[in-house]
Every structure is written in C-alpha cells, then in structure tokens.
XYZ file of C-alpha atoms in Angstrom:
249
model
C -19.818 -28.313 5.488
C -20.779 -24.795 6.660
C -17.753 -22.627 7.339
C -17.365 -19.993 10.054
C -15.809 -16.534 9.964
C -15.062 -14.355 12.985
C -15.346 -10.642 12.221
C -14.026 -8.160 14.760
C -15.671 -4.759 14.747
C -18.900 -6.113 13.265
C -21.211 -3.442 14.662
C -20.873 -0.973 11.744
C -19.184 -0.207 8.439
C -16.968 -2.865 6.863
C -17.702 -5.377 9.607
C -21.486 -5.265 9.407
C -21.440 -5.323 5.599
C -19.100 -8.316 5.619
C -21.296 -10.161 8.110
C -24.243 -9.725 5.757
C -22.181 -10.859 2.749
C -21.039 -14.092 4.374
C -24.444 -14.899 5.861
C -25.963 -14.469 2.386
C -23.497 -17.075 1.125
C -24.469 -19.601 3.791
C -21.603 -19.131 6.265
C -21.812 -18.917 10.025
C -20.616 -15.556 11.338
C -19.276 -14.559 14.737
C -19.456 -10.798 15.056
C -17.587 -9.024 17.835
C -17.821 -5.451 19.064
C -18.276 -3.271 22.104
C -21.922 -2.378 21.416
C -24.077 -5.329 22.449
C -27.257 -3.610 21.246
C -25.933 -3.415 17.694
C -24.903 -7.062 17.788
C -28.415 -7.911 18.966
C -29.838 -5.958 16.023
C -27.622 -7.871 13.612
C -28.703 -11.145 15.209
C -32.353 -10.202 14.690
C -31.617 -9.363 11.049
C -29.312 -12.245 10.143
C -30.746 -15.118 12.166
C -29.347 -18.210 13.804
C -26.194 -18.356 11.697
C -25.000 -15.138 13.362
C -23.514 -15.130 16.870
C -22.691 -11.850 18.590
C -19.840 -11.686 21.087
C -19.766 -8.352 22.889
C -16.367 -7.278 24.219
C -13.825 -4.507 23.852
C -10.935 -5.789 21.761
C -8.491 -4.059 24.123
C -9.784 -6.188 27.047
C -7.953 -9.503 26.766
C -9.786 -11.130 29.675
C -13.181 -10.339 28.135
C -11.944 -11.548 24.746
C -10.723 -14.838 26.205
C -14.003 -15.395 28.034
C -16.087 -14.667 24.924
C -14.052 -17.054 22.791
C -14.287 -19.785 25.445
C -18.064 -19.326 25.547
C -18.662 -19.756 21.807
C -21.473 -22.239 21.073
C -20.269 -25.560 19.690
C -21.574 -24.763 16.196
C -19.398 -21.616 16.088
C -16.283 -22.855 17.885
C -14.331 -23.998 14.816
C -13.279 -20.843 12.990
C -12.146 -21.036 9.366
C -11.510 -17.350 8.659
C -10.491 -14.471 10.916
C -11.269 -10.972 9.686
C -9.352 -8.458 11.786
C -11.515 -5.437 11.056
C -11.821 -3.657 14.420
C -9.908 -0.407 14.319
C -10.257 3.335 14.534
C -8.667 6.678 13.808
C -8.914 9.595 16.219
C -8.327 13.110 14.967
C -6.777 14.684 11.884
C -4.520 17.272 13.514
C -0.721 17.410 13.121
C 1.254 15.429 15.687
C 2.126 18.404 17.984
C -1.588 19.172 18.406
C -2.833 15.659 19.144
C -3.678 14.008 22.463
C -1.331 11.267 23.639
C -4.398 9.391 24.920
C -5.763 9.247 21.342
C -2.474 7.810 20.098
C -2.507 5.146 22.819
C -6.140 4.252 22.045
C -5.330 3.750 18.363
C -2.303 1.582 19.176
C -4.283 -0.445 21.722
C -7.108 -1.133 19.277
C -5.410 -1.296 15.882
C -2.257 -3.110 16.982
C -2.454 -4.735 20.417
C -6.060 -5.871 20.099
C -5.485 -7.235 16.602
C -2.402 -9.259 17.508
C -4.022 -10.565 20.705
C -7.075 -11.889 18.873
C -4.894 -13.358 16.140
C -2.650 -15.135 18.645
C -5.658 -16.646 20.411
C -7.072 -18.060 17.176
C -3.888 -19.193 15.431
C -3.903 -22.821 16.684
C -7.421 -23.440 15.354
C -6.743 -21.628 12.075
C -3.661 -23.782 11.527
C -5.604 -26.942 12.360
C -8.307 -26.013 9.856
C -5.915 -24.586 7.228
C -7.889 -21.380 7.407
C -7.333 -17.762 6.444
C -6.552 -14.454 8.113
C -7.682 -11.228 6.466
C -6.431 -8.007 8.049
C -7.941 -4.613 7.261
C -5.072 -2.169 6.870
C -5.343 1.052 4.825
C -3.769 3.008 1.998
C -2.226 4.834 4.982
C -0.075 1.692 5.332
C 1.795 2.803 2.241
C 1.170 6.521 1.706
C 1.726 9.109 4.468
C -0.457 12.188 4.679
C -0.711 15.188 6.979
C -2.624 14.275 10.136
C -2.153 10.551 9.580
C 0.676 10.204 12.143
C -0.101 7.325 14.555
C -3.087 6.017 12.595
C -0.855 5.522 9.556
C 1.786 3.928 11.759
C -0.688 1.402 13.145
C -1.887 0.457 9.685
C 1.681 0.096 8.431
C 2.122 -2.337 11.323
C -0.974 -4.275 10.226
C 0.378 -4.594 6.701
C 3.851 -5.683 7.818
C 2.413 -8.037 10.451
C 0.336 -9.652 7.694
C 3.426 -10.244 5.572
C 5.330 -11.577 8.582
C 2.505 -13.958 9.459
C 2.421 -15.152 5.876
C 6.111 -15.995 6.145
C 5.808 -17.708 9.542
C 2.818 -19.767 8.436
C 4.518 -21.085 5.313
C 3.660 -24.767 4.944
C 0.614 -24.696 7.235
C -1.883 -23.970 4.476
C -3.080 -20.829 6.268
C -3.569 -17.887 3.911
C -2.933 -14.295 5.034
C -4.046 -11.121 3.283
C -3.728 -7.404 3.997
C -6.581 -5.390 2.475
C -5.768 -1.685 2.204
C -8.781 0.523 1.430
C -8.660 4.161 0.455
C -11.525 6.647 0.683
C -14.569 4.705 1.861
C -17.775 6.177 3.242
C -18.509 4.790 6.707
C -19.013 5.615 10.372
C -15.214 5.447 10.717
C -14.964 9.062 9.527
C -17.568 10.300 12.015
C -15.568 8.693 14.824
C -12.347 10.233 13.547
C -13.918 13.696 13.501
C -15.637 13.407 16.865
C -19.091 13.039 15.322
C -18.771 16.178 13.168
C -21.285 15.545 10.354
C -20.167 18.680 8.469
C -16.602 17.326 8.275
C -17.989 13.964 7.132
C -20.040 15.600 4.378
C -17.113 17.782 3.289
C -14.819 14.766 2.933
C -17.169 12.665 0.825
C -19.066 15.321 -1.117
C -18.903 14.666 -4.869
C -16.257 11.943 -4.531
C -18.220 8.729 -5.294
C -16.221 6.951 -2.560
C -15.923 3.240 -1.901
C -18.753 1.760 0.149
C -18.557 -0.858 2.916
C -20.187 -3.346 0.546
C -17.201 -2.997 -1.805
C -14.863 -4.069 0.987
C -17.228 -6.862 2.054
C -17.254 -8.234 -1.489
C -13.460 -8.053 -1.602
C -13.074 -9.909 1.702
C -15.479 -12.596 0.485
C -13.549 -12.985 -2.770
C -10.219 -13.322 -0.958
C -11.597 -15.777 1.597
C -13.244 -18.047 -0.979
C -10.441 -18.333 -3.518
C -9.062 -21.835 -4.126
C -6.922 -23.091 -1.259
C -3.705 -22.805 -3.289
C -4.174 -19.070 -4.004
C -2.982 -16.360 -1.575
C -3.507 -12.623 -2.079
C -0.654 -11.084 -0.105
C -1.873 -7.493 -0.125
C -4.564 -5.621 -1.988
C -4.787 -1.813 -2.147
C -8.189 -0.446 -3.170
C -9.159 3.143 -3.984
C -12.198 4.753 -5.572
C -11.514 5.998 -9.093
C -11.850 9.562 -7.775
C -8.866 9.136 -5.453
C -5.250 9.017 -6.574
C -1.782 9.844 -5.276
C -1.010 13.191 -3.677
C 2.005 15.283 -4.552
C 4.889 15.798 -2.141
C 4.440 18.675 0.306
C 6.832 21.607 -0.079
C 7.299 24.363 2.472
C 8.461 27.673 1.040
C 10.212 30.364 3.031
C 8.336 33.628 3.388
C-alpha cells in the first residue's frame, strides 16, 4: 500500500528535498507552503503523487480548509514532517524587532502545534510518525539566536512530550536537529543579503538539504518498533563553540 507524508514548508530547502526523496521511493506527498507557484512547479516536476496545498501555516482557517479539501488518495496521512519554520535576524536581543520575534513564534511554534493537533487523530489511527525539524539551536545557545533558539528548544521539548503522551499508540516521534546547512533559510534570516550568505558558508562544506531529506526518510522508514527520539546533525566542519567571556577595559 502506498503511504502518504505531509511536509510543511515544502517550497524550498529541506521541504522540497524531502518531497523529492519520498516521491522517488514511491510515496504520495502533500506539500504545503505559502507560495502556490512553487508548489505548482513541484507538481509539474514530481507528478500525480504530489499534491500541493497552499496556505500560510499561521492561518488556522486556511489550514483547516486545505486539509478538509485533500483528495481522497491523499487524505490518510502516515507521516507528518513539521518542517515549516524561519529565523529572522542575527542581532542581539536589544536590537531586534518585536514583530520578528512574534513571527518566529507564530510560525515555528503556534503553526507547528496547530498542524500537529489537527492531524493527531489520523496519525494515531494509522500508527504513523511525526518528525519535527528543530535545530542545534535547541541545545546550544549562540549570540543572536535569542527567540529563534527558544522556538527550536520548544520544538525539541514538544517532540519529547508528544512521545510520552503517545506511548502505547504506536505513533513514533522524532526531533531532528540540524546544524550548519546551506539553504534559502539563511537568505531569509539575513533579509536576502547574498554577501552574508556567502560569508557564512564559504569554505565550510556545510550540510545540504538532501542530507536532511535522507535522514528524514531513514527515520520514517525504520521498523515500526524503532523510535529515534532526537537526532543532532552537524557538518564535520562545525563543532562546539567556547563560552563567551566579557573582560573589563
């Protein structure tokens, strides 16, 4: 029987790469995102086993309508990949915009839990899986990470809490926590500044979206009795920073 995965934030980066990975393996894929044109492009590339559902994950009414309108072949979802998320800015907390903080919380936290809550009954019925994209920022603070890191720490802890609450249902829950990975995410974070993008990744041999897609596929297709609770992934070039120390003049 062909299985179905719903991927939020499928219009670029991890989401688009994961859609391609699952389609290649014969799955049906529901890809969500705000940009309908990109979903249409993916549909043209991936064919009839891909269904695009265009909505903003912070708009619960649009989300509910899109889920209710899923074609019959896509209505029974086996795996939820909560991938939609963003970071805005790299400045220290006193220099940030409150609106950016609220946007990150609305997308990375509220949108994620809303979509999860909507799909939980079906995932329980089908003994499915939930894979949440967190970040190394879930575990390791860094300057400028402030609210972004806080939202990803929530995603990690929410994953562990779900795992506990779903004990006995057969539903598997995983938090995947990537480090430095080259994707459009960094352009968004830096307001489209390509020079900042190039400076971050130059000479680093970073992770690629395909690496995360392969990891999600591995987690989702493990035997039903195996659960990966959390998985932190970094490129070999990245390691742990030292503690900051401020010295008096």
